[in-house]
Tab-separated table of C-alpha atoms in Angstrom:
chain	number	residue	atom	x	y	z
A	231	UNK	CA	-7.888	53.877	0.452
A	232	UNK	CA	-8.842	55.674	-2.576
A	233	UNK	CA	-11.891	57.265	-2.831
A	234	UNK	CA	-13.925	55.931	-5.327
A	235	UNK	CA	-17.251	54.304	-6.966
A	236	UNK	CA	-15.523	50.605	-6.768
A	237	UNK	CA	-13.963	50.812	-3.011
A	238	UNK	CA	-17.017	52.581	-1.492
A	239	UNK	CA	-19.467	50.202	-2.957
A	240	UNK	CA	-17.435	47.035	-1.673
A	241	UNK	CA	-17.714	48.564	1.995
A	242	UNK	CA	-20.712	49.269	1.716
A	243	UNK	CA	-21.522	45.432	1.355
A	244	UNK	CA	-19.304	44.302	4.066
A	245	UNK	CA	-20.904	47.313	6.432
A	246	UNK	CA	-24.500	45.910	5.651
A	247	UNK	CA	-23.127	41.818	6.422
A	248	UNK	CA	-22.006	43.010	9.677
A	249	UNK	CA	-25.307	44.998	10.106
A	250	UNK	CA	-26.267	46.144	13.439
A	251	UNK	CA	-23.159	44.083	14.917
A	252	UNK	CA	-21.340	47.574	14.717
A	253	UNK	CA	-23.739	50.223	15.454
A	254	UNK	CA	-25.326	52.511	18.370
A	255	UNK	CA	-28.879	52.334	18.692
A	256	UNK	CA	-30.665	52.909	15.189
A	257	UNK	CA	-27.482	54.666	13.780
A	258	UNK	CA	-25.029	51.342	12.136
A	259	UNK	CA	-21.806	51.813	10.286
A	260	UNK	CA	-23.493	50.948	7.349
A	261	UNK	CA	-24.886	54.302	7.481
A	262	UNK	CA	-21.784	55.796	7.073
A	263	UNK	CA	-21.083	53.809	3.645
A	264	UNK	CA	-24.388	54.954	2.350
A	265	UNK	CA	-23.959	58.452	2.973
A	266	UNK	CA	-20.786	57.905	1.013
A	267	UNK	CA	-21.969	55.936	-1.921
A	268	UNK	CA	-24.492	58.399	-2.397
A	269	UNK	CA	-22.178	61.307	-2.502
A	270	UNK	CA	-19.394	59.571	-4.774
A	271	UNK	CA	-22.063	58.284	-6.733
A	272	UNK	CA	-23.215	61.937	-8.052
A	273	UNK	CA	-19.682	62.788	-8.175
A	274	UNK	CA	-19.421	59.370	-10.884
A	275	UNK	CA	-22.575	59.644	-12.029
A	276	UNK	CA	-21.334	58.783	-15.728
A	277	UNK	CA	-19.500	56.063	-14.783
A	278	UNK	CA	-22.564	54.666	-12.489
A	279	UNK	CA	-24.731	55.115	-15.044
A	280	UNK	CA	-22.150	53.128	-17.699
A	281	UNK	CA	-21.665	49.934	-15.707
A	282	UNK	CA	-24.927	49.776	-14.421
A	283	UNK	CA	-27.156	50.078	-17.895
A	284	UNK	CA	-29.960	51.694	-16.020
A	285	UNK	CA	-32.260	51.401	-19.357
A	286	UNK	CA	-31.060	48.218	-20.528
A	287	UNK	CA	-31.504	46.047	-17.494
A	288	UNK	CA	-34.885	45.126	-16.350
A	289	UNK	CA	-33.891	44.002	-13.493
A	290	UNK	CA	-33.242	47.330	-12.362
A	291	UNK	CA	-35.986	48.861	-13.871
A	292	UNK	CA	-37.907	46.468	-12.137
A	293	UNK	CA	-36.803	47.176	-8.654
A	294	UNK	CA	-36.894	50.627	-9.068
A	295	UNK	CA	-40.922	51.089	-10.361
A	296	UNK	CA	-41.816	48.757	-7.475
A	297	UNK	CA	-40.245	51.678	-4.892
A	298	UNK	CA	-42.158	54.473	-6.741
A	299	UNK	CA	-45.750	52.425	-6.639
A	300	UNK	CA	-44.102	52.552	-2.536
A	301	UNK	CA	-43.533	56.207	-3.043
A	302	UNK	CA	-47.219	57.307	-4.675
A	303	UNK	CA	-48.563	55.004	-1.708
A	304	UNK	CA	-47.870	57.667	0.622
A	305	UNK	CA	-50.182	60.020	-0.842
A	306	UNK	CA	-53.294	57.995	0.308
A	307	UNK	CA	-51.333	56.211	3.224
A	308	UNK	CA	-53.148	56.811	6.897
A	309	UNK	CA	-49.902	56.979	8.087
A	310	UNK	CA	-47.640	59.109	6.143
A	311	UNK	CA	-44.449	59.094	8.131
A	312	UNK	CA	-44.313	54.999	8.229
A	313	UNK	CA	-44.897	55.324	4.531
A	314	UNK	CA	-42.049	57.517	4.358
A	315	UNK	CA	-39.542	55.299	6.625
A	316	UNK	CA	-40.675	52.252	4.365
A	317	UNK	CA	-40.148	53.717	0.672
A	318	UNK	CA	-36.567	54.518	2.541
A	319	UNK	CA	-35.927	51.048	3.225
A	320	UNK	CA	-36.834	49.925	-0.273
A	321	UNK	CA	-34.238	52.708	-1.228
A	322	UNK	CA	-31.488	51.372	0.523
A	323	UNK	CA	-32.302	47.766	-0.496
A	324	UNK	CA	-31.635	49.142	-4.128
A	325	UNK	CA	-28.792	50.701	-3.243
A	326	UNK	CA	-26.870	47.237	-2.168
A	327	UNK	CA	-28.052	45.842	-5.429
A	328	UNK	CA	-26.494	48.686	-7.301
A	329	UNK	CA	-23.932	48.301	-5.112
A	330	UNK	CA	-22.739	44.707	-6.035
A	331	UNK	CA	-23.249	45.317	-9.990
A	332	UNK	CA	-20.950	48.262	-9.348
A	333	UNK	CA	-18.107	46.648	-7.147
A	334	UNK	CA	-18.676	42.934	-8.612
A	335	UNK	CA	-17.882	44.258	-12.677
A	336	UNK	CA	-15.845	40.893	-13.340
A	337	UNK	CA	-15.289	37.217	-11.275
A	338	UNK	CA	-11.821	38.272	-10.178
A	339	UNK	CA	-13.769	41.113	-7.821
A	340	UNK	CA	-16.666	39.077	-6.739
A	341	UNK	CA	-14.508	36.752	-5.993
A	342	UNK	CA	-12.827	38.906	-3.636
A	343	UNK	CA	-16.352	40.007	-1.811
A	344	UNK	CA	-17.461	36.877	-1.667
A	345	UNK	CA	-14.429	35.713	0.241
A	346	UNK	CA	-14.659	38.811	2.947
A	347	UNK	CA	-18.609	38.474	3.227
A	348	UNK	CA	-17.485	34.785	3.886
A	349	UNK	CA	-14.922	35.477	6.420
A	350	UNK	CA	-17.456	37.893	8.022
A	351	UNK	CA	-20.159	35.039	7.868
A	352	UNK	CA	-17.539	32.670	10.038
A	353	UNK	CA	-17.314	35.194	12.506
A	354	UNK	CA	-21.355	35.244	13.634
A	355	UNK	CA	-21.395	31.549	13.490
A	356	UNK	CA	-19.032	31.562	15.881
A	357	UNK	CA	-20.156	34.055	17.654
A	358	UNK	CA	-23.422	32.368	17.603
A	359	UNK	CA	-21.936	29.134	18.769
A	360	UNK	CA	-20.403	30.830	21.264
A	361	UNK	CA	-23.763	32.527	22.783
A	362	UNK	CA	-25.189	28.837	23.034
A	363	UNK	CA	-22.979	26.505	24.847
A	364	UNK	CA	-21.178	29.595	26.991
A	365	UNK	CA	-22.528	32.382	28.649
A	366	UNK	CA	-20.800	34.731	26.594
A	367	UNK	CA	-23.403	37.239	24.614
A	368	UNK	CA	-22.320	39.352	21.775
A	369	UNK	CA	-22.445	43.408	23.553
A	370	UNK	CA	-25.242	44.493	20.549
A	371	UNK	CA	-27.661	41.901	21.972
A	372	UNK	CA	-31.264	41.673	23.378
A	373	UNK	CA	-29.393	39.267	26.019
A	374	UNK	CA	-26.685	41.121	26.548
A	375	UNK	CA	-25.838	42.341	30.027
A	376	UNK	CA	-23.837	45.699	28.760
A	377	UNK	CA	-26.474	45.861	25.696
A	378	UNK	CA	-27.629	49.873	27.252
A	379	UNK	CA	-24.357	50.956	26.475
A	380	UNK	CA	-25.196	51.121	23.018
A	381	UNK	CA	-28.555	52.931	23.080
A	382	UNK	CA	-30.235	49.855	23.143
A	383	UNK	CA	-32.580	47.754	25.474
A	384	UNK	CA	-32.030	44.865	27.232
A	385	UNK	CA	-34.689	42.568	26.758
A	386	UNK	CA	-34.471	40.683	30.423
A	387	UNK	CA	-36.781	41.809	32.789
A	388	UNK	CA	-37.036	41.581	36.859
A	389	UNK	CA	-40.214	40.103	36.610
A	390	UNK	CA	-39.272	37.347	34.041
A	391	UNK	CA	-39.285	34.002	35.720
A	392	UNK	CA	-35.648	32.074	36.509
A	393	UNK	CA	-36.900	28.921	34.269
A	394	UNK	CA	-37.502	31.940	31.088
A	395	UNK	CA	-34.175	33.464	31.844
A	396	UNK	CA	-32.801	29.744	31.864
A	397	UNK	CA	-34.235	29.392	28.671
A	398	UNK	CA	-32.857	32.536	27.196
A	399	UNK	CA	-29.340	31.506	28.067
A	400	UNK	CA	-29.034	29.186	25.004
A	401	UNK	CA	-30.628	31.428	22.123
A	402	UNK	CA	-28.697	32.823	19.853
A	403	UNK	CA	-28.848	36.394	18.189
A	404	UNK	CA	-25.209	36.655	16.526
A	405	UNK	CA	-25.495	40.067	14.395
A	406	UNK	CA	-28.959	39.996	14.113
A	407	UNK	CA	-30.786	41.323	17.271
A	408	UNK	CA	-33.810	38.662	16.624
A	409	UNK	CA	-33.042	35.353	16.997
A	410	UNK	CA	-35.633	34.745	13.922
A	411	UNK	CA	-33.702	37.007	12.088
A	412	UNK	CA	-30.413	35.018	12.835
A	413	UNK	CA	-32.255	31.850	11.391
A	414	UNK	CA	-33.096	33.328	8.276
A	415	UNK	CA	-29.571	34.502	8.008
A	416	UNK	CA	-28.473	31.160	8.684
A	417	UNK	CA	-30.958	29.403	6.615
A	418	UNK	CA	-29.358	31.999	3.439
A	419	UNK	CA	-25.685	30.997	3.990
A	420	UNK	CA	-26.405	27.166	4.349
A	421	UNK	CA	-26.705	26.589	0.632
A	422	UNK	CA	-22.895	27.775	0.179
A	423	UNK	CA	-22.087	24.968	2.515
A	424	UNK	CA	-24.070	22.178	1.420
A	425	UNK	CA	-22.616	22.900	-1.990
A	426	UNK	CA	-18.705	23.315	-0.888
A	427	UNK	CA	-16.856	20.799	-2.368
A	428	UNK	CA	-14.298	20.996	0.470
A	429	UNK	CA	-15.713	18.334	2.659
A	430	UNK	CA	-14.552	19.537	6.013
A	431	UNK	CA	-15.654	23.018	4.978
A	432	UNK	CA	-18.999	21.590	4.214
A	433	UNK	CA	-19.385	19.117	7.327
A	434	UNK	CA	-18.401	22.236	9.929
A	435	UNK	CA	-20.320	24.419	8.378
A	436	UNK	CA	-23.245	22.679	8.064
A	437	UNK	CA	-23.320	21.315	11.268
A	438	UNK	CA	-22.836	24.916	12.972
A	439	UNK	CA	-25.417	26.304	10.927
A	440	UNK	CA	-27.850	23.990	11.723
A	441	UNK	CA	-26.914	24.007	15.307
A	442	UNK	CA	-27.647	27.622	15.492
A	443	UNK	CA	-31.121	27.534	13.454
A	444	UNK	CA	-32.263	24.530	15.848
A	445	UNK	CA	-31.366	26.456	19.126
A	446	UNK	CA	-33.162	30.067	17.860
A	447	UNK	CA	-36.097	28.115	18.413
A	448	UNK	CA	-37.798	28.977	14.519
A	449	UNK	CA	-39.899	26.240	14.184
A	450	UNK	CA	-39.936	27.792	10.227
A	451	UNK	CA	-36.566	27.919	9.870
A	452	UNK	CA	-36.326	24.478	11.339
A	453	UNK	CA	-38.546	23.230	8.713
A	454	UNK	CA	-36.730	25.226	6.021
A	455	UNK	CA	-33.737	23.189	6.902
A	456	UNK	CA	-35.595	19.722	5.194
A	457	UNK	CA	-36.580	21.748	2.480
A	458	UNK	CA	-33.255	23.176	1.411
A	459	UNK	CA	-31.401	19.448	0.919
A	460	UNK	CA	-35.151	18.474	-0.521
A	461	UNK	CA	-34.889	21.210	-3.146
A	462	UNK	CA	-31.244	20.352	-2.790
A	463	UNK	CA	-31.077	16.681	-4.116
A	464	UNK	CA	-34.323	17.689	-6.619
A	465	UNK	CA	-32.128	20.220	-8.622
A	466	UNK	CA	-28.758	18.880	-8.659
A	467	UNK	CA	-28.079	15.203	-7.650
A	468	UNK	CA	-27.859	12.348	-9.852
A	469	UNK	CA	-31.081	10.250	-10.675
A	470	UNK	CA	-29.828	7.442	-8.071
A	471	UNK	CA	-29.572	9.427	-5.496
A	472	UNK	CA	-32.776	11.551	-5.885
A	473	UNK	CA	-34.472	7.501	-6.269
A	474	UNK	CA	-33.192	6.744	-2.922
A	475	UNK	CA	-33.836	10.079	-1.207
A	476	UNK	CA	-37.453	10.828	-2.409
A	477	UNK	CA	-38.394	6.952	-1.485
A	478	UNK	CA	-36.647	7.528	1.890
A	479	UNK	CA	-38.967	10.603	2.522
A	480	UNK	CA	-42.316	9.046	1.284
A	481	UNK	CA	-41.577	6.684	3.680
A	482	UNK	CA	-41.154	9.003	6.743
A	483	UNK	CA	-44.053	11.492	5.508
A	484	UNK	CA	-46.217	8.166	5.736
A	485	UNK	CA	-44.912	7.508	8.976
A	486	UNK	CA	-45.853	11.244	10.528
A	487	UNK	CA	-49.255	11.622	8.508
A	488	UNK	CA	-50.145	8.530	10.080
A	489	UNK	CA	-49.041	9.534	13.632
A	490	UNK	CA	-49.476	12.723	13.389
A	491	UNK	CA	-52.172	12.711	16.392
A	492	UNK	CA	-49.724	10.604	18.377
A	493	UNK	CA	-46.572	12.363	17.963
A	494	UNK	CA	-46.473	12.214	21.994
A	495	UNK	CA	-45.662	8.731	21.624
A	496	UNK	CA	-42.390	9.225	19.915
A	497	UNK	CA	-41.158	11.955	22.524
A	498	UNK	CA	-38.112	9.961	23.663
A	499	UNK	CA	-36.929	9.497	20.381
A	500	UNK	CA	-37.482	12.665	18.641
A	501	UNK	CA	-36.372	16.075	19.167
A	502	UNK	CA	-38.994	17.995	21.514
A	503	UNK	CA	-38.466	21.034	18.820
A	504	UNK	CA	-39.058	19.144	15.737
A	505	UNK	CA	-42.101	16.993	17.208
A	506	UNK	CA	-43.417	20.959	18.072
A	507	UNK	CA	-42.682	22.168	14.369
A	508	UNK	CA	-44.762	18.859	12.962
A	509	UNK	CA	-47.306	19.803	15.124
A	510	UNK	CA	-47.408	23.800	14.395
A	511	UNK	CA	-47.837	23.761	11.073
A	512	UNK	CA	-50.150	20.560	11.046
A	513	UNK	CA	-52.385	23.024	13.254
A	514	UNK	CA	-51.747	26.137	11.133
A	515	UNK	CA	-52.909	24.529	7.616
A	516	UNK	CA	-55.890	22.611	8.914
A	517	UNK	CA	-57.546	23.843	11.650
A	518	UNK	CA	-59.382	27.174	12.073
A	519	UNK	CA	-58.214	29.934	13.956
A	520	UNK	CA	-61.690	30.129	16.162
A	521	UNK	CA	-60.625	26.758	17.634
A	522	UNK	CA	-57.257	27.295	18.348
A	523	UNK	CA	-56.382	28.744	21.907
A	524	UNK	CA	-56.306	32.525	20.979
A	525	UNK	CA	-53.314	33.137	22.860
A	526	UNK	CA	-51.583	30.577	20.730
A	527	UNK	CA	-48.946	32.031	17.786
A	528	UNK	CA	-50.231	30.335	15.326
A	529	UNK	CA	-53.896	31.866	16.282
A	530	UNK	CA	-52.379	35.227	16.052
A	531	UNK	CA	-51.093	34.922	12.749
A	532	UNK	CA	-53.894	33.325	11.214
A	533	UNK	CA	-55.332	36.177	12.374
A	534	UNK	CA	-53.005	38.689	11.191
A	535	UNK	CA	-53.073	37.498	7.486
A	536	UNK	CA	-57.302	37.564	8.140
A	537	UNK	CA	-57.164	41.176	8.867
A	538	UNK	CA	-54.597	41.746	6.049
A	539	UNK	CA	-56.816	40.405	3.290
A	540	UNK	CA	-59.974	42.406	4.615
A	541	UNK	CA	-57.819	45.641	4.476
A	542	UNK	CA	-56.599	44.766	1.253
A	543	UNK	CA	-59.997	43.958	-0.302
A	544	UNK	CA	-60.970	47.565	1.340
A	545	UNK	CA	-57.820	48.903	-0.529
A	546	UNK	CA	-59.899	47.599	-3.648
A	547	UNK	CA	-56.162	46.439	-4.638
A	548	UNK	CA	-53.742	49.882	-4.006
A	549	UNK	CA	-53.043	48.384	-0.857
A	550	UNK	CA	-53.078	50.548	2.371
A	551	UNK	CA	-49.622	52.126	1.925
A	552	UNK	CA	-45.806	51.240	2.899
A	553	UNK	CA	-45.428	50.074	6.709
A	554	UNK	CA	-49.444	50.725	7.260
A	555	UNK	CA	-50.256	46.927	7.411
A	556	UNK	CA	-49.030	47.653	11.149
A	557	UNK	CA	-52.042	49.595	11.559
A	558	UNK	CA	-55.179	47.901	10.508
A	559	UNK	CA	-55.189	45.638	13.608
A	560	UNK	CA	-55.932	48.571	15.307
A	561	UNK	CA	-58.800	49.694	12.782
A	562	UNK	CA	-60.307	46.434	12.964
A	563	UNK	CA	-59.099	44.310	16.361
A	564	UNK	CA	-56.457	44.866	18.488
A	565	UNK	CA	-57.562	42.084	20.805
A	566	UNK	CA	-57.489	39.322	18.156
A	567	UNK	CA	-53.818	39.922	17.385
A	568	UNK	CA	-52.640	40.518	20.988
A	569	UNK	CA	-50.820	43.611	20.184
A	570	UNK	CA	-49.248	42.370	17.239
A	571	UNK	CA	-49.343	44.223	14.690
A	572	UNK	CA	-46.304	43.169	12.064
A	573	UNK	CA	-47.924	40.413	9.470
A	574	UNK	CA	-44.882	38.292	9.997
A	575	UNK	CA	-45.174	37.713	6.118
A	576	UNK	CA	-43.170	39.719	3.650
A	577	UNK	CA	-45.452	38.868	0.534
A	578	UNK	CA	-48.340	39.470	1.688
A	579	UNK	CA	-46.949	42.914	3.623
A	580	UNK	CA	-46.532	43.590	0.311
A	581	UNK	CA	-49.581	43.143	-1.284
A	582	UNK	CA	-51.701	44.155	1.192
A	583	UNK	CA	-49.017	47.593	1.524
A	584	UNK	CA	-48.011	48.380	-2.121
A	585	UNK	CA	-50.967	46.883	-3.638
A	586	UNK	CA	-51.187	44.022	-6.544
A	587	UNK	CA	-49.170	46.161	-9.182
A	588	UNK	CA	-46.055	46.126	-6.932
A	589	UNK	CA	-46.800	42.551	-5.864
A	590	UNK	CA	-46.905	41.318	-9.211
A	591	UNK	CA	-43.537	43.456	-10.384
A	592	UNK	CA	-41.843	42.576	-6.712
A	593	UNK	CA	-42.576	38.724	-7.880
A	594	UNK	CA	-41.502	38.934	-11.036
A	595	UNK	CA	-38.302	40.557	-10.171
A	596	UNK	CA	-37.456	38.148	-7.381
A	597	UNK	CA	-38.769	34.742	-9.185
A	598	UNK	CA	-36.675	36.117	-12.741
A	599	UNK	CA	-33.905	36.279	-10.253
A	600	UNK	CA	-33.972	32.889	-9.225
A	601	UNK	CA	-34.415	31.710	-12.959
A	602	UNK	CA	-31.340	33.775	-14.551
A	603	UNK	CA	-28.724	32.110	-11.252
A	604	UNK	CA	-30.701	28.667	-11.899
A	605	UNK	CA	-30.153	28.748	-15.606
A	606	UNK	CA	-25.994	29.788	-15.169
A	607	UNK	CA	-26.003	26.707	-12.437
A	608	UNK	CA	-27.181	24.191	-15.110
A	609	UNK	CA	-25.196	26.422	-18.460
A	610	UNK	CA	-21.375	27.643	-17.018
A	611	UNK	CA	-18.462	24.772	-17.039
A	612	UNK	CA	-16.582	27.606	-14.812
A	613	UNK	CA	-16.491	25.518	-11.251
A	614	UNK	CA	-16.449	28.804	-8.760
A	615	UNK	CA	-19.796	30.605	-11.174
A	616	UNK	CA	-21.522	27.098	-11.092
A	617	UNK	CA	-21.121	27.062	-7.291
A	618	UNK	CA	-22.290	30.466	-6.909
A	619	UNK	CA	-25.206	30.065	-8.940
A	620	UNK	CA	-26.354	26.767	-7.497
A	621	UNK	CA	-25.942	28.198	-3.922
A	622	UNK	CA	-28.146	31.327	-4.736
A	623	UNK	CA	-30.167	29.324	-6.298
A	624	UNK	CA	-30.990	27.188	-3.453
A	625	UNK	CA	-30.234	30.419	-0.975
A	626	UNK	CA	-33.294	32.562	-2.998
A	627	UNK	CA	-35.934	29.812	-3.341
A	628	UNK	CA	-35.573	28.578	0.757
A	629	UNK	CA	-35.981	32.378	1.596
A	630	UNK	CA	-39.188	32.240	0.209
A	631	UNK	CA	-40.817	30.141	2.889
A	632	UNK	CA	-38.275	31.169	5.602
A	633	UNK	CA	-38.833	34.982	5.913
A	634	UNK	CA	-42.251	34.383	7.542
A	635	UNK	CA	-40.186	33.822	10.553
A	636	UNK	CA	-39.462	37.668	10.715
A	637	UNK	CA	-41.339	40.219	11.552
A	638	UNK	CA	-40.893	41.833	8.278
A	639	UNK	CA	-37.791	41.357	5.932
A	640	UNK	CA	-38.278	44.952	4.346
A	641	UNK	CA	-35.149	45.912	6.164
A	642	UNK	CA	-33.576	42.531	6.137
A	643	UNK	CA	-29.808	43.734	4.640
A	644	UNK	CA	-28.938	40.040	3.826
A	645	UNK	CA	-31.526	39.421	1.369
A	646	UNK	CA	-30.824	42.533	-0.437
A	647	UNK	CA	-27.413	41.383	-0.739
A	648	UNK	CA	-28.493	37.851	-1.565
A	649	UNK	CA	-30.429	39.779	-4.512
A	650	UNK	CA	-27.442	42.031	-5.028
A	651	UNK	CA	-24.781	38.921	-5.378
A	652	UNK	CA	-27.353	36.801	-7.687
A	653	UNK	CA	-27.891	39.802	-10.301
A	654	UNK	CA	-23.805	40.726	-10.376
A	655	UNK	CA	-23.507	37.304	-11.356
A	656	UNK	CA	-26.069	37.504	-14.380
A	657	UNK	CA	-24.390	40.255	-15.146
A	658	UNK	CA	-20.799	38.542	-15.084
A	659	UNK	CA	-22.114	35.689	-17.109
A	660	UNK	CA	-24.048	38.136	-20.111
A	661	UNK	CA	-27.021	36.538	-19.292
């Protein structure tokens, strides 16, 4: 392999798909790439500089003022080091962008990531598949009986109960770790299948996909699912078919709004998991946190994104500093969050951490995204940019709602990628 720019940005993308799947403890392969890049990227720095357009492409300039509001937010951050580890993972989000503008310079090459990140892709669904109806685990797994091996821990305990462990046996974690994090992954790569015109391509994949999201348990996710072929049909079907789809769902919203204190009733004939997700965020959007059991989830986070807006307010809009939302429940009450202390939102982790300047650029960047993939989808008569655009399309919007199943998605390598892939295409279209 010759050592350049072009090859060392391309692994460096398939290194951050695979993700912690190849890795020992907090150290991944991906590492290795970005120790790389860096280095051949001073070494090229002309030609980096060339194909990138640094001053021409607000995009870029975009990204890269939102990490330095993340780097000044250390100076009046509580805790520095977090800070610190947070502006880092910003850093390395931008470097995957850069990465794909670099690697992807025409369709001929992003053509040829898209088909390895695929191939990679069909390996954790399978995978995935795999850790659900066998008892086969992947060995960099929560789950996994060999998991210490590689520095990490295994997240079944003696004292866990056999009915939990039971219950464990069918969730899936693929390359992910978190099985919420293996949803949202999911939940990305679906809109390449819905929109494959290969229908057996499209039926399998689908179906897996799905499969997997419903058995992580992510009630979000789950919900994200019915929102993607929503947004889906609303974008890009024909006017019949949108008639017959949006009367089809009035219908059924009637029918739950209607029973939606009675969903009991319907037990035998819907999905315990969906009846669950109805109910959750029924119970999240109307009733107030004081009356829900306080051990409950959804009391925690309503309680999480309470405490968030009081710190922010308190921040009188600088916000308390990268990775420091993690620390206010401590400042204000521990007990009302039950030791959790991620907001389990990635907006509002970033207003309440970088403050409303960042939010605002962050937003910008990330809706202007969306606009320049959703424009080529409806503008290009070339068949493979029309389905990469309407796939992003669908891929960035879903991830809006669907990353509140995550702790955080700061770190979250396949949305930077998802960014990464979106703006290479802008770029291969001039627009």
């Amino acid at each position: 392999m010759k050592i350049d720019i072009n090859n060392v940005s391309k692994y460096l993308i398939y290194t951050a798909t695979i993700g912690l799947a190849v890795s020992y403890g907090n150290f991944y392969l991906f590492h290795i790439f970005i120790v790389m890049f860096m280095a051949t990227a001073i070494v090229e720095i002309k030609n980096v500089v060339k194909t990138i357009d640094f001053l021409n492409n607000l995009p870029i300039i975009l990204i890269f003022s939102f990490q330095l509001l993340y780097i000044f937010s250390i100076t009046w951050s509580n805790n520095k080091l977090s800070a610190i580890y947070y502006s880092a993972y910003i850093f390395i989000g931008i470097l995957l962008i850069l990465t794909f503008i670099i690697a992807a310079k025409n369709q001929i090459e992003l053509d040829k990531i898209f088909k390895i990140i695929s191939y990679i892709f069909i390996v954790e669904i399978i995978v995935s598949l795999l850790e659900i109806i066998t008892t086969f685990r992947y060995p960099i797994s929560p789950y996994s009986s060999i998991v210490e091996y590689f520095n990490r821990e295994n997240k079944i305990f003696e004292n866990f109960s056999p009915h939990f462990i039971n219950s464990l046996a069918t969730i899936p974690t693929g390359f992910r770790w978190n099985p919420n994090d293996l949803a949202t992954t999911m939940i990305i790569i679906l809109p390449f299948f819905v929109i494959h015109k290969n229908l057996i391509i499209k039926f399998l994949g689908v179906l897996g996909v799905v499969a997997i999201i419903y058995f992580t348990n992510s009630r979000t996710v789950l919900f994200c699912v019915l929102f993607l072929f929503f947004l889906y049909i609303l974008l890009y079907e024909k006017i019949k078919t949108k008639l017959i789809f949006f009367g089809s769902m009035l219908f059924i919203v009637i029918i739950i709004v209607l029973n939606l204190n009675n969903l009991n009733k319907y037990e035998k004939f819907i999905p315990t998991k969906i009846t669950y997700t109805i109910n959750s965020i029924r119970i999240f959007l109307t009733e107030n946190h004081e009356k829900i059991n306080e051990k409950s989830s959804i009391s925690i986070r309503q309680n999480l994104i309470k405490n968030a807006f009081t710190a922010f307010k308190q921040s009188y809009g600088l916000g308390v500093g990268g990775g420091n939302s993690n620390f206010i429940h401590k400042e204000k009450n521990m007990k009302n969050t039950k030791n959790i202390t991620s907001l389990h939102n990635f907006w509002l982790e970033i207003l309440v951490e970088g403050g409303i300047i960042a939010f605002l650029i962050f937003i910008y960047f990330y809706f202007s995204t969306i606009y320049k993939v959703f424009v080529i989808s409806k503008k290009t008569e070339n068949e493979t940019l029309m389905y990469y655009a309407k796939a992003s399309t669908l891929a960035l919007s879903i991830f809006i709602i669907a990353e509140i199943s995550m702790s955080s998605a700061i770190y979250f390598l396949p949305m930077w990628l998802l960014l990464g892939f979106s703006l290479s295409l802008s770029k291969i279209y001039k627009l």
